[in-house]
Structure formats: structure tokens, C-alpha cells
Coordinates of N, CA, C and O in Angstrom, one line a residue:
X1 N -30.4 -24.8 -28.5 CA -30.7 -23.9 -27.4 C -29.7 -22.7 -27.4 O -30.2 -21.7 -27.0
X2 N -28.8 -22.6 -27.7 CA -28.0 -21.9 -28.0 C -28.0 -20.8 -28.9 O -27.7 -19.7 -28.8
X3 N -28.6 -21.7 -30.1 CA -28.8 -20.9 -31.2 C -30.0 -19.6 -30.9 O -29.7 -18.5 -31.4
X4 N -31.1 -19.7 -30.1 CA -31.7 -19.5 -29.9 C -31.5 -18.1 -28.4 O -32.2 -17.2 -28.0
X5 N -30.4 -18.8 -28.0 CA -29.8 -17.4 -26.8 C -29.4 -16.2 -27.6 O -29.6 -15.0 -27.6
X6 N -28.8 -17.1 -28.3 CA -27.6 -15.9 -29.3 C -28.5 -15.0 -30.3 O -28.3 -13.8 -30.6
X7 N -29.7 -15.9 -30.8 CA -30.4 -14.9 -31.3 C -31.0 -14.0 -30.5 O -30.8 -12.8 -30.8
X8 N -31.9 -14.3 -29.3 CA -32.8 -13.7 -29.0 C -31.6 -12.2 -28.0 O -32.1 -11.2 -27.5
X9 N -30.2 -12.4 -28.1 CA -29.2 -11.2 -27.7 C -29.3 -10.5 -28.7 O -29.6 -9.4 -28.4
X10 N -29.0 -10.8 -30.2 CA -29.2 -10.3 -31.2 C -30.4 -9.8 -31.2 O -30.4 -9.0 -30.3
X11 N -31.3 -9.7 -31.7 CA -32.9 -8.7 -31.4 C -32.5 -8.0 -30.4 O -32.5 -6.8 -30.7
X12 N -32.1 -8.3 -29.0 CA -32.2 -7.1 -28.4 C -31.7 -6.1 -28.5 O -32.1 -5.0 -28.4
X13 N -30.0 -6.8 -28.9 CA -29.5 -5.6 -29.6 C -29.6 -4.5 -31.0 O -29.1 -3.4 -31.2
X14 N -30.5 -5.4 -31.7 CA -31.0 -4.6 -33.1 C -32.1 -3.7 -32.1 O -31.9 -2.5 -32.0
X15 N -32.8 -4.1 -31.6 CA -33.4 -3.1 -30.9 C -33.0 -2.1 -29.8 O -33.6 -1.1 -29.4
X16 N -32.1 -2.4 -29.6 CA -31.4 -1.6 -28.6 C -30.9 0.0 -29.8 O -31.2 1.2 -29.9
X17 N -29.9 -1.0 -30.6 CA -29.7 0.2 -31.5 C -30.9 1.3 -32.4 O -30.7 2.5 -32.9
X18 N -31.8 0.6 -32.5 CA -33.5 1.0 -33.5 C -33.7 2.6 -32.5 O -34.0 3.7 -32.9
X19 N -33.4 2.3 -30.7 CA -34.5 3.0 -30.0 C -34.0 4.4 -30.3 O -33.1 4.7 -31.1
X20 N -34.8 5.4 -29.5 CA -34.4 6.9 -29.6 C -33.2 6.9 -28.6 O -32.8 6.0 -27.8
X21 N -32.7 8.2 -28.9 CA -31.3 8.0 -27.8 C -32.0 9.1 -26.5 O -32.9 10.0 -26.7
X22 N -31.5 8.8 -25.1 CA -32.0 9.9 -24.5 C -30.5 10.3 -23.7 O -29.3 9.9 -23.7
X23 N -31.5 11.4 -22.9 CA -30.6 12.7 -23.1 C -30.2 12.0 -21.6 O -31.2 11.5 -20.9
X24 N -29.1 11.9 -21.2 CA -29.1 12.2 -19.5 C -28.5 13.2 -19.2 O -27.5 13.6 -19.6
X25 N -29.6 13.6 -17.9 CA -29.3 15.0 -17.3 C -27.6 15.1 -17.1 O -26.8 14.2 -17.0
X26 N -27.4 16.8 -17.1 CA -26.0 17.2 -16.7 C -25.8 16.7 -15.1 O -24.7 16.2 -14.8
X27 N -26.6 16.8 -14.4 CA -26.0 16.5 -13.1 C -25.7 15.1 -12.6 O -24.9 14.6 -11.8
X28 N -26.8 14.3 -13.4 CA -26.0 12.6 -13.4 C -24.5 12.7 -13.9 O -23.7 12.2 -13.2
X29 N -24.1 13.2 -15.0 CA -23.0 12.9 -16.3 C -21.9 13.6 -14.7 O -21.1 12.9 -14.0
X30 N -22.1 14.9 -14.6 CA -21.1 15.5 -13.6 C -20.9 14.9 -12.3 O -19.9 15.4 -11.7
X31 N -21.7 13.8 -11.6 CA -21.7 13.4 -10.3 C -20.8 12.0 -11.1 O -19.8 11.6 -10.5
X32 N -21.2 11.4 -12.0 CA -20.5 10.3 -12.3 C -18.9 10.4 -12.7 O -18.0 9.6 -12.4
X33 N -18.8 11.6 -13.3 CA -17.6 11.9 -14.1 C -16.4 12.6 -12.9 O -15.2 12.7 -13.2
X34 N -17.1 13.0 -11.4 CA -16.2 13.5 -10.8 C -16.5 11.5 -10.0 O -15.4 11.0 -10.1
X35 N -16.9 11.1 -9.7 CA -17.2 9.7 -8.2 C -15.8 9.3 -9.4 O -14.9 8.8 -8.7
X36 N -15.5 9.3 -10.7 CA -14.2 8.8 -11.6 C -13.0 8.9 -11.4 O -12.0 8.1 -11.3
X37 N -13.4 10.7 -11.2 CA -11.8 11.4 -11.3 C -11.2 11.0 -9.9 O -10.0 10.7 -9.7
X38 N -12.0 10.9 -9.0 CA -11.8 10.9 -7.1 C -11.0 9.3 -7.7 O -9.8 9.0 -7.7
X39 N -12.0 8.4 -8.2 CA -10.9 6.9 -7.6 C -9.9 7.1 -8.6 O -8.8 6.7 -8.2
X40 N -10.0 7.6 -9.5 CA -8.4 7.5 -10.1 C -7.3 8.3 -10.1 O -6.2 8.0 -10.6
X41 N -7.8 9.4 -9.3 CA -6.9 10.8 -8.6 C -7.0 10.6 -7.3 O -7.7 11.3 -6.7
X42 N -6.2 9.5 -6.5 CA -6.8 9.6 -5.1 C -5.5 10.6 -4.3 O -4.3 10.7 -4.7
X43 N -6.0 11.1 -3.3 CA -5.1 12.4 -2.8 C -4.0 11.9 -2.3 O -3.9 10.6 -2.4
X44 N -2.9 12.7 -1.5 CA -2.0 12.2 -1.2 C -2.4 11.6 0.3 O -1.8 10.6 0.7
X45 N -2.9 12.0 0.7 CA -3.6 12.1 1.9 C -4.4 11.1 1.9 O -3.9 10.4 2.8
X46 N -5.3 10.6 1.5 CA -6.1 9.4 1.5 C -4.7 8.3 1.4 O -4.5 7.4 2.2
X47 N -3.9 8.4 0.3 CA -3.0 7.3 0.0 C -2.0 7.0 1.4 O -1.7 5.8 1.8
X48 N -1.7 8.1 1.9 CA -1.0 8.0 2.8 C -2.0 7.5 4.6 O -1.5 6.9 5.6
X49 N -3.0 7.8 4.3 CA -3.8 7.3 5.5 C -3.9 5.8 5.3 O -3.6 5.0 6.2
X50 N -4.2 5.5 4.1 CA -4.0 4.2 4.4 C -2.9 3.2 4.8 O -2.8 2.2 5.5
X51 N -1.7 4.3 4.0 CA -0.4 2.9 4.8 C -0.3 3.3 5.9 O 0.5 2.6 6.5
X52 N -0.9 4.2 6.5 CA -0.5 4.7 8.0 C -1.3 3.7 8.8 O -0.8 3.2 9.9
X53 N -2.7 3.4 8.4 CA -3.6 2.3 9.1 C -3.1 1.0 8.7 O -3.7 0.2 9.4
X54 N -2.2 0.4 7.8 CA -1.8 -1.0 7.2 C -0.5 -0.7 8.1 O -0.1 -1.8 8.6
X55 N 0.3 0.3 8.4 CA 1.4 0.5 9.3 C 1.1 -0.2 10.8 O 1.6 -1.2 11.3
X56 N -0.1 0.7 11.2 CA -0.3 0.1 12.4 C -0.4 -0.9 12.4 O 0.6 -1.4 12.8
X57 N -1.2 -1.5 12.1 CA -2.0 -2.9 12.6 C -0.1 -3.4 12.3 O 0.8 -3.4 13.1
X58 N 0.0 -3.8 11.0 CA 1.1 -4.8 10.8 C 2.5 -4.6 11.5 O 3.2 -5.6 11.6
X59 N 3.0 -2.8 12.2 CA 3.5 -2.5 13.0 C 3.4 -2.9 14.7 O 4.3 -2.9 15.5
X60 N 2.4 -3.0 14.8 CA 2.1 -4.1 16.3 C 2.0 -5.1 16.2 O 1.7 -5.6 17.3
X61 N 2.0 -6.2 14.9 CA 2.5 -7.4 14.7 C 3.6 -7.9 14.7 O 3.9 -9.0 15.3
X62 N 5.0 -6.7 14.0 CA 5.9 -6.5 14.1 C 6.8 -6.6 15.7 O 7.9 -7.1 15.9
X63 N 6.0 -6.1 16.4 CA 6.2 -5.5 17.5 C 6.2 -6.4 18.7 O 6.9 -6.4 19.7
X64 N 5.1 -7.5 18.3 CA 5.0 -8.8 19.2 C 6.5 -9.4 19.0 O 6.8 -10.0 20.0
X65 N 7.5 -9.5 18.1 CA 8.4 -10.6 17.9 C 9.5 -9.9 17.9 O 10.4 -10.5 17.5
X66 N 9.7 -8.9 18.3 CA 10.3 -7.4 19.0 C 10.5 -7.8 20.7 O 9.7 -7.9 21.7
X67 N 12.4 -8.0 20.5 CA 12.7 -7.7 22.3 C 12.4 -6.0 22.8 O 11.8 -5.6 23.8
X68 N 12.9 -5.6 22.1 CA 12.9 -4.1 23.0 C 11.8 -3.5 23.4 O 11.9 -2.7 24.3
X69 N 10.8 -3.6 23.0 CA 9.5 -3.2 24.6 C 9.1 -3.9 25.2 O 8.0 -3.5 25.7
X70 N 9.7 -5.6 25.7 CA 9.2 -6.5 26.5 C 7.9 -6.9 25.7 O 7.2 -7.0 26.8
X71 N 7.3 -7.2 25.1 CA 6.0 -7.6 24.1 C 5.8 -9.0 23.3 O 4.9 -9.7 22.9
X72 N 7.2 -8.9 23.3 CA 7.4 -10.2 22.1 C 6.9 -11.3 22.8 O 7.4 -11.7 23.9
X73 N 5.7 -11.9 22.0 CA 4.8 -13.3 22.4 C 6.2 -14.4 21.8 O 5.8 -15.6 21.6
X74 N 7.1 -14.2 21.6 CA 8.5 -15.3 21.3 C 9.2 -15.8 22.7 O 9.7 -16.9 22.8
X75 N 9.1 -14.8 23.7 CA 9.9 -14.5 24.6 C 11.5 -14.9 24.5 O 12.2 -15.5 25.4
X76 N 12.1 -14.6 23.0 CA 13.4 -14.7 23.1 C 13.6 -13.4 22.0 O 12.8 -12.5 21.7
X77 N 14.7 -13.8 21.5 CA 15.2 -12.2 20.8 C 15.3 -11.7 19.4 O 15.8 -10.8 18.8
X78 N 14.5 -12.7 19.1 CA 14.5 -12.2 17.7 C 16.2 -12.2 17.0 O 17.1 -12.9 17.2
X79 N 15.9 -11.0 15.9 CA 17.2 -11.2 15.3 C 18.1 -10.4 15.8 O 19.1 -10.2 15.2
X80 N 17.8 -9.9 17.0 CA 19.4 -9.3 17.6 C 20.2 -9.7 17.7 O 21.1 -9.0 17.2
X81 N 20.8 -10.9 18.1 CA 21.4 -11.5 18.2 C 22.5 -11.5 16.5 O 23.8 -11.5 16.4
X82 N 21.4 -11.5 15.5 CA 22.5 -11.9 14.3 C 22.9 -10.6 13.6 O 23.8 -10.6 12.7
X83 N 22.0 -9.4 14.0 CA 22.1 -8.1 13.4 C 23.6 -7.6 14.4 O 24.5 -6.9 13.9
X84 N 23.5 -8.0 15.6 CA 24.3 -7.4 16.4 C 25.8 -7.9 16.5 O 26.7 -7.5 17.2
X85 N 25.5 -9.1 15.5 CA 27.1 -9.2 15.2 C 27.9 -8.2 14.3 O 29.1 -8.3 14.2
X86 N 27.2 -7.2 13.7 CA 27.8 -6.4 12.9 C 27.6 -5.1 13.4 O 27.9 -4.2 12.5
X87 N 27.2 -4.6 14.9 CA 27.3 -3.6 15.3 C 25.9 -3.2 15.7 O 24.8 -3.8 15.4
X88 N 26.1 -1.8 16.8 CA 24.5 -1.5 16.7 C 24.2 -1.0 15.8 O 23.0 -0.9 15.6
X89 N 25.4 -0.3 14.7 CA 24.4 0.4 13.4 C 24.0 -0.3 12.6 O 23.2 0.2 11.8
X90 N 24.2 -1.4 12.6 CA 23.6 -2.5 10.9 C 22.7 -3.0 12.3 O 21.5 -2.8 11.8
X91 N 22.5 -3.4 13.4 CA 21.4 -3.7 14.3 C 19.9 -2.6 14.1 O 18.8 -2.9 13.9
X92 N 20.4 -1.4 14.3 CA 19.4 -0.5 14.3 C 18.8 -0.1 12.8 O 17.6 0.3 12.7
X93 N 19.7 -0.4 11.8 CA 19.3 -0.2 10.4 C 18.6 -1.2 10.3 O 17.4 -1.0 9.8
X94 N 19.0 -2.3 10.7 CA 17.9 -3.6 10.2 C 16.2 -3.7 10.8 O 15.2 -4.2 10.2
X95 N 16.5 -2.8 12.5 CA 15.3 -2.8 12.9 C 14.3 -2.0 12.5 O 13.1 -2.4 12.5
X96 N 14.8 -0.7 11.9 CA 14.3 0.1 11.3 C 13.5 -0.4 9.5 O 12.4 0.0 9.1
X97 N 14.3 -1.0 8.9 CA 14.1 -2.1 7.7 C 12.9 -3.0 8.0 O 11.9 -3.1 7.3
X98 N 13.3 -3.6 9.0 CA 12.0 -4.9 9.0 C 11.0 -3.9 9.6 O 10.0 -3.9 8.9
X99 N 10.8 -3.2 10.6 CA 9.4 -2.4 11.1 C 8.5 -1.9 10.0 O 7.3 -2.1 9.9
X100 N 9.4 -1.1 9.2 CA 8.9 -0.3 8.1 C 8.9 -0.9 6.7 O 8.3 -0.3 5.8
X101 N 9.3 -2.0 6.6 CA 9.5 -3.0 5.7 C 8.7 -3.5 5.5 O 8.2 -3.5 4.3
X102 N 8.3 -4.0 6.2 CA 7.2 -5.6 6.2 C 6.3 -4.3 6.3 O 6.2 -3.9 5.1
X103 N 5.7 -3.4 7.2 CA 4.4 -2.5 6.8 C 3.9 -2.2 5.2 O 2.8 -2.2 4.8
X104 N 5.0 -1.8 4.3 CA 5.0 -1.0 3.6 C 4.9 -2.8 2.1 O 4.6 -2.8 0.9
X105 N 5.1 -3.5 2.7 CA 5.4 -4.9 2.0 C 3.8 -5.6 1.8 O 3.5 -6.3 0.9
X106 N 3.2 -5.2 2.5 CA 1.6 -5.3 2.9 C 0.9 -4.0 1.9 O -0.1 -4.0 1.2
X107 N 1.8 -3.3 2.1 CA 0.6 -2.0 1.4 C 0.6 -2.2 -0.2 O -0.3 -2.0 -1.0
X108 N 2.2 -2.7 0.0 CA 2.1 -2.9 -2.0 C 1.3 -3.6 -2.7 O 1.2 -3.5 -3.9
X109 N 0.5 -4.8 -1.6 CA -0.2 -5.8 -2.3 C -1.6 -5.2 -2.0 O -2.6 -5.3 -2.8
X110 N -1.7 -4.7 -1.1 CA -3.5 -4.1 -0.8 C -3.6 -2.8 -1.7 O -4.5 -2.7 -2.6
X111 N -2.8 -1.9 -1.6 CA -3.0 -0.7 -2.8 C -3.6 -1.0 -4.0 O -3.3 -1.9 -4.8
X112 N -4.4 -0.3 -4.2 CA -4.8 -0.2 -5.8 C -3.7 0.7 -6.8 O -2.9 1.6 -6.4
X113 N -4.0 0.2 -8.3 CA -2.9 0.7 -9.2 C -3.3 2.2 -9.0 O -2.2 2.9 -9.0
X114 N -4.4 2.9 -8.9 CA -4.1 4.5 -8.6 C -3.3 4.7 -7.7 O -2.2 5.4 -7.9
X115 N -3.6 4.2 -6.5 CA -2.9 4.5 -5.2 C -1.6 4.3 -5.3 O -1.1 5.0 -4.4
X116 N -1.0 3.8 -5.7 CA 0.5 3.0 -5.7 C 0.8 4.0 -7.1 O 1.9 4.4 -6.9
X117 N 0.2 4.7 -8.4 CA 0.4 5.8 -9.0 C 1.4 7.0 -8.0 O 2.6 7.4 -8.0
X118 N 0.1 7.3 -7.1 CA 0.4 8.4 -6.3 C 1.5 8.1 -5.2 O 2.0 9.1 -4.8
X119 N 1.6 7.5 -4.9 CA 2.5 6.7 -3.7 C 4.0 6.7 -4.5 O 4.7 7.7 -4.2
X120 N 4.5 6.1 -5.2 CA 5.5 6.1 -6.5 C 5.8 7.9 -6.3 O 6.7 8.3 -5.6
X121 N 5.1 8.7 -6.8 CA 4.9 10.0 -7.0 C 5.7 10.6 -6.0 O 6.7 11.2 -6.3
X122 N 5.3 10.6 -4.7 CA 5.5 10.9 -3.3 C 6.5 9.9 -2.5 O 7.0 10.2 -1.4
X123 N 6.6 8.9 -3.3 CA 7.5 8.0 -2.1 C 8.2 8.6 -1.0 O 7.7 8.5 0.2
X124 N 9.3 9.2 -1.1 CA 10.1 9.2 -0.5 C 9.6 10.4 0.7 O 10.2 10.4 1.8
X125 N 8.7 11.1 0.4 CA 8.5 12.1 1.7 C 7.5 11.0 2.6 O 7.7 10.8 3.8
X126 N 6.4 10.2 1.7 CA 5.4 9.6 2.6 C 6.4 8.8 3.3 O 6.2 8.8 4.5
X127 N 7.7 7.9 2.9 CA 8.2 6.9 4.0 C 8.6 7.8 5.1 O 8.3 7.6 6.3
X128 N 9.3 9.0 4.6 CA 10.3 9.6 5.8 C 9.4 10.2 6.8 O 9.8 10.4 8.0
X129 N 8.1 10.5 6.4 CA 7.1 11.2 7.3 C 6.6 9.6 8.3 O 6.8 9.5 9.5
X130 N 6.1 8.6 7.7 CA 6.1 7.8 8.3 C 6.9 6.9 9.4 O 6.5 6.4 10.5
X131 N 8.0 7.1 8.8 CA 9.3 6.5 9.5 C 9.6 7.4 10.4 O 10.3 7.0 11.3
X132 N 9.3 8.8 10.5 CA 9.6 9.4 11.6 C 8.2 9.7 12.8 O 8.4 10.3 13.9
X133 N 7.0 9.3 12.4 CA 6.0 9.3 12.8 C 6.3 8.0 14.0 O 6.5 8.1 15.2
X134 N 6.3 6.8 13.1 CA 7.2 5.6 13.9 C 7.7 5.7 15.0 O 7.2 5.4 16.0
X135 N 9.4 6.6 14.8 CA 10.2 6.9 16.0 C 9.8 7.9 17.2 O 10.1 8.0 18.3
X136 N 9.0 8.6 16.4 CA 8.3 9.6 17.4 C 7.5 8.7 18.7 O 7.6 8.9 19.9
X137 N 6.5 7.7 17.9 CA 5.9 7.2 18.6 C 6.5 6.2 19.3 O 5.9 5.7 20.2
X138 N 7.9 5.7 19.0 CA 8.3 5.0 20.0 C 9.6 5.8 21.1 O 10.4 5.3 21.9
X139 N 9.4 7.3 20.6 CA 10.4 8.0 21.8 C 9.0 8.4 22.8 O 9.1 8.5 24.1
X140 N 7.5 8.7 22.1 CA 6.5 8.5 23.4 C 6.0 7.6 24.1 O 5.2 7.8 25.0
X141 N 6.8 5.8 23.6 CA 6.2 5.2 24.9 C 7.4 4.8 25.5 O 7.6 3.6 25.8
X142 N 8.6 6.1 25.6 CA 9.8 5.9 26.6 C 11.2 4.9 26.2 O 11.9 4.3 27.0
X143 N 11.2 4.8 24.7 CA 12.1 4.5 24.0 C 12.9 5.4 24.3 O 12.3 6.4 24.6
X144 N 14.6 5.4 24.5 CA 15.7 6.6 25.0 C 16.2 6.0 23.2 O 16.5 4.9 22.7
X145 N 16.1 7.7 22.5 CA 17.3 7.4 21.1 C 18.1 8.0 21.0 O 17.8 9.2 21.3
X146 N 19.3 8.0 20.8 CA 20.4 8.9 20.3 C 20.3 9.2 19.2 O 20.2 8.3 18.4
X147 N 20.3 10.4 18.7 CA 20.5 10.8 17.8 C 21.3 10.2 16.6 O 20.9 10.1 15.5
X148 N 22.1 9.9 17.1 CA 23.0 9.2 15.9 C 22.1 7.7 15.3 O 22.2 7.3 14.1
X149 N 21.6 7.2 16.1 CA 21.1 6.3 16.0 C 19.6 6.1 15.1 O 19.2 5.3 14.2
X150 N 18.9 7.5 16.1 CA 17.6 7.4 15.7 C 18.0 7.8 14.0 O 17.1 7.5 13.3
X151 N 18.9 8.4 13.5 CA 19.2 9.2 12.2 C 18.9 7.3 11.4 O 17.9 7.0 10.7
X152 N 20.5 6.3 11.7 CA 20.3 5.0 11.5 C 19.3 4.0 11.1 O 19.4 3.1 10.3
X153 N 18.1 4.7 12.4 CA 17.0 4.0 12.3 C 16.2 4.6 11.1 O 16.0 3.9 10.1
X154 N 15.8 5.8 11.2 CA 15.3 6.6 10.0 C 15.3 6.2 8.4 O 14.5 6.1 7.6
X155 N 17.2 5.8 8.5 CA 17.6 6.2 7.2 C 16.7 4.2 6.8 O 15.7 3.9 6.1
X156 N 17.5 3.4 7.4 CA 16.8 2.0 7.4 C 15.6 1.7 7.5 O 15.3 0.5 7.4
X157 N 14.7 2.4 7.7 CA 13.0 2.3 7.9 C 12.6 2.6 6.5 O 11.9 1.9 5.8
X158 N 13.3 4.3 6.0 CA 12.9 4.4 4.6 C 13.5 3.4 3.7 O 12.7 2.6 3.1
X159 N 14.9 3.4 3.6 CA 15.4 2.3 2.5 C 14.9 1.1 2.9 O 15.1 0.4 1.9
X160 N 14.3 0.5 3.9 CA 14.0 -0.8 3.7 C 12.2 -0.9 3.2 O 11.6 -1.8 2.6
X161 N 11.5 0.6 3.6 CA 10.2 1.1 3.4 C 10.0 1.0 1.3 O 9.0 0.7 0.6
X162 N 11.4 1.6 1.0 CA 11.4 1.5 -0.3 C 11.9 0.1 -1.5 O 11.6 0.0 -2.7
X163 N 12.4 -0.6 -0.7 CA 12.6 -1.6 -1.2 C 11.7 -2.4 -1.1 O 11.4 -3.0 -2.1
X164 N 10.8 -2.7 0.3 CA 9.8 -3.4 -0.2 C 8.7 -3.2 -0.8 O 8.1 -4.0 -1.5
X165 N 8.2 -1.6 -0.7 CA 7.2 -1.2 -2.1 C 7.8 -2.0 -3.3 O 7.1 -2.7 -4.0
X166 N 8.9 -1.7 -3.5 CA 9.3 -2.5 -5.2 C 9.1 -3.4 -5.1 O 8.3 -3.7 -6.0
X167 N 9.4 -4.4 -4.5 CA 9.7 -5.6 -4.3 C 8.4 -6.1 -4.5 O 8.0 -6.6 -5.6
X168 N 7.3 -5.9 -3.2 CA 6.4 -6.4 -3.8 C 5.1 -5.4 -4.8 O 3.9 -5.6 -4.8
X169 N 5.8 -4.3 -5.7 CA 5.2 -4.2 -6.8 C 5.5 -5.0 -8.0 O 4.7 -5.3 -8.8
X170 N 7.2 -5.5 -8.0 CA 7.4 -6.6 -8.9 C 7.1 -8.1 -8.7 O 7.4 -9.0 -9.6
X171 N 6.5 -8.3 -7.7 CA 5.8 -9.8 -7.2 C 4.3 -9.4 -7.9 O 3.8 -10.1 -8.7
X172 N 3.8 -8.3 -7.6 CA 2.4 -8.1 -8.1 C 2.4 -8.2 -9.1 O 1.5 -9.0 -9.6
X173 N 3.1 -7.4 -10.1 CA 2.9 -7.4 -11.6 C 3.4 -8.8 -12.5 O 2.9 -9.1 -13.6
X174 N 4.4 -9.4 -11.8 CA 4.5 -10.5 -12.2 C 3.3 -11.4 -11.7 O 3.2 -12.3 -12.5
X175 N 2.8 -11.4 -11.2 CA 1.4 -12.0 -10.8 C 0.0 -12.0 -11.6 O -0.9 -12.7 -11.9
X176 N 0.3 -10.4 -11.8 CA -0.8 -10.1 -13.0 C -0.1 -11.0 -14.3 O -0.6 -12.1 -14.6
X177 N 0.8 -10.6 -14.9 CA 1.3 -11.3 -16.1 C 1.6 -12.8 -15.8 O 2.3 -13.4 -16.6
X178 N 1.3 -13.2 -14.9 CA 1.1 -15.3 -15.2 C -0.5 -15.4 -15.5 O -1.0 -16.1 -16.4
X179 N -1.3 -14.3 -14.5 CA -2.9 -14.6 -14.9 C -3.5 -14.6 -16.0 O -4.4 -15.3 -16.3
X180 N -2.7 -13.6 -17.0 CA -3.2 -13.6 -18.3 C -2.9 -14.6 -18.7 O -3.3 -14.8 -19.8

């Protein structure tokens, strides 16, 4: 039975090769050749819309196990307590770290290898634009920052935004190379 698959693939393919070749139109070749360039060029803007939608959602996850806006479904305090033995600036760096952290820890594994191309490319403006998008939005639902602080938070939102892009880009790729 077998023998008989493998042949009857073979004829098709002798036939396949026998036939005349046809032409396809220019405007198929051009509609497929650009639907290509789009997924493998994706803009900065699409790339960045999406961590901003993987921000949210996982940013208000974040946010439940968060004392400071009263939210936390924990109803205790999270890691203040152990952040805050070393001050409010390693407190505020850390908060800034895990907010923007764990968001950006999520994006590395849902991104496609184009997207994470372009993201790589851009890193460091998309975190800081993000990370200040963040604090903005939590100085509009009546968060009070200091300056000095919010700087703290900023700088720990990106560095921790950038560590875990790597982090879990090297969990992924190590993931790919056990599959093979």
C-alpha cells in the first residue's frame, strides 16, 4: 500500500513537471509579495501597540497584588515590606521592575521573531515611552510622585522592562533548541 502512495505522488509529480508553466498575473505576485514584506517588516507602531495591550491587561494583574491603590485581592502588602528594608529607592526601583517587568516578560514569549527583530531595534525608547506612559497614568488616577522618585521608578521600570525581554528571549530560544 505504500508502494503504491509513493507511486501514484510520483506521477503526479512527473506530471506536475510535464505541464505548461502559467503566467500569474502582476497584481497577484504584488499583493502577495507586499501581505510578506508587512509580516516581516512589522512597524514600530504595531510592535509597540501590542506590548502596550499585553502591558495592560498584565499591568492590572500586577496591580491586584499591589498595596498602593487599595486593589490588591491579597489584602496584605505584597513585597513592601522586603523592598523597604533597603529604602524607598530600592522600594520604588523594585516596583517599577516588577510592573514593567512581568509586562514586558509576557511580551517576549507572545511576540513573533519579526516583532521582537524590531523591538531589539527600538528597545530602549519603546520601554521609556512605556514606562512613562505607566507613571503618567498612575499620576492620573491621583498617585502624588516626587520627582526624585518618579525618576527611580522610571529608571527601574526600564531596567527591569529590559531584563526581562532578555530573559525571557533566552528561555525562548533555549526552548526552540531542546525542540529540535
Amino acid at each position: 500500500m505504500k508502494n503504491s502512495k509513493k507511486t501514484n505522488w510520483e506521477s503526479e509529480f512527473a506530471e506536475f513537471l510535464k505541464s505548461e508553466p502559467v503566467e500569474v498575473p502582476h497584481k497577484v505576485t504584488e499583493t502577495i509579495i507586499s501581505k510578506i514584506q508587512k509580516e516581516l517588516n512589522p512597524s514600530f507602531l504595531q510592535v509597540f501597540g501590542k506590548i502596550s495591550s499585553i502591558h495592560l491587561i498584565i499591568g492590572l494583574v500586577t496591580l491586584m497584588f499591589c498595596p498602593q491603590f487599595d486593589i490588591s485581592i491579597t489584602s496584605q502588602v505584597g513585597l513592601v515590606p522586603y523592598l523597604m528594608q533597603f529604602g524607598h529607592e530600592v522600594c520604588t526601583f523594585g516596583c517599577g521592575a516588577i510592573f514593567v517587568g512581568t509586562s514586558l516578560l509576557a511580551s517576549s514569549f507572545y511576540l513573533k521573531p519579526e516583532e521582537v527583530k524590531v523591538l531589539k531595534r527600538h528597545e530602549l525608547l519603546q520601554l521609556l515611552v512605556l514606562s512613562s506612559l505607566s507613571l503618567g497614568f498612575f499620576v492620573a488616577l491621583g498617585a502624588e510622585v516626587v520627582l526624585s522618585l518618579g525618576i527611580i521608578w522610571l529608571a527601574g521600570a526600564t531596567l527591569g522592562g529590559i531584563l526581562s525581554l532578555n530573559l525571557g528571549w533566552t528561555l525562548r530560544r533555549l526552548q526552540y533548541r531542546e525542540a529540535l
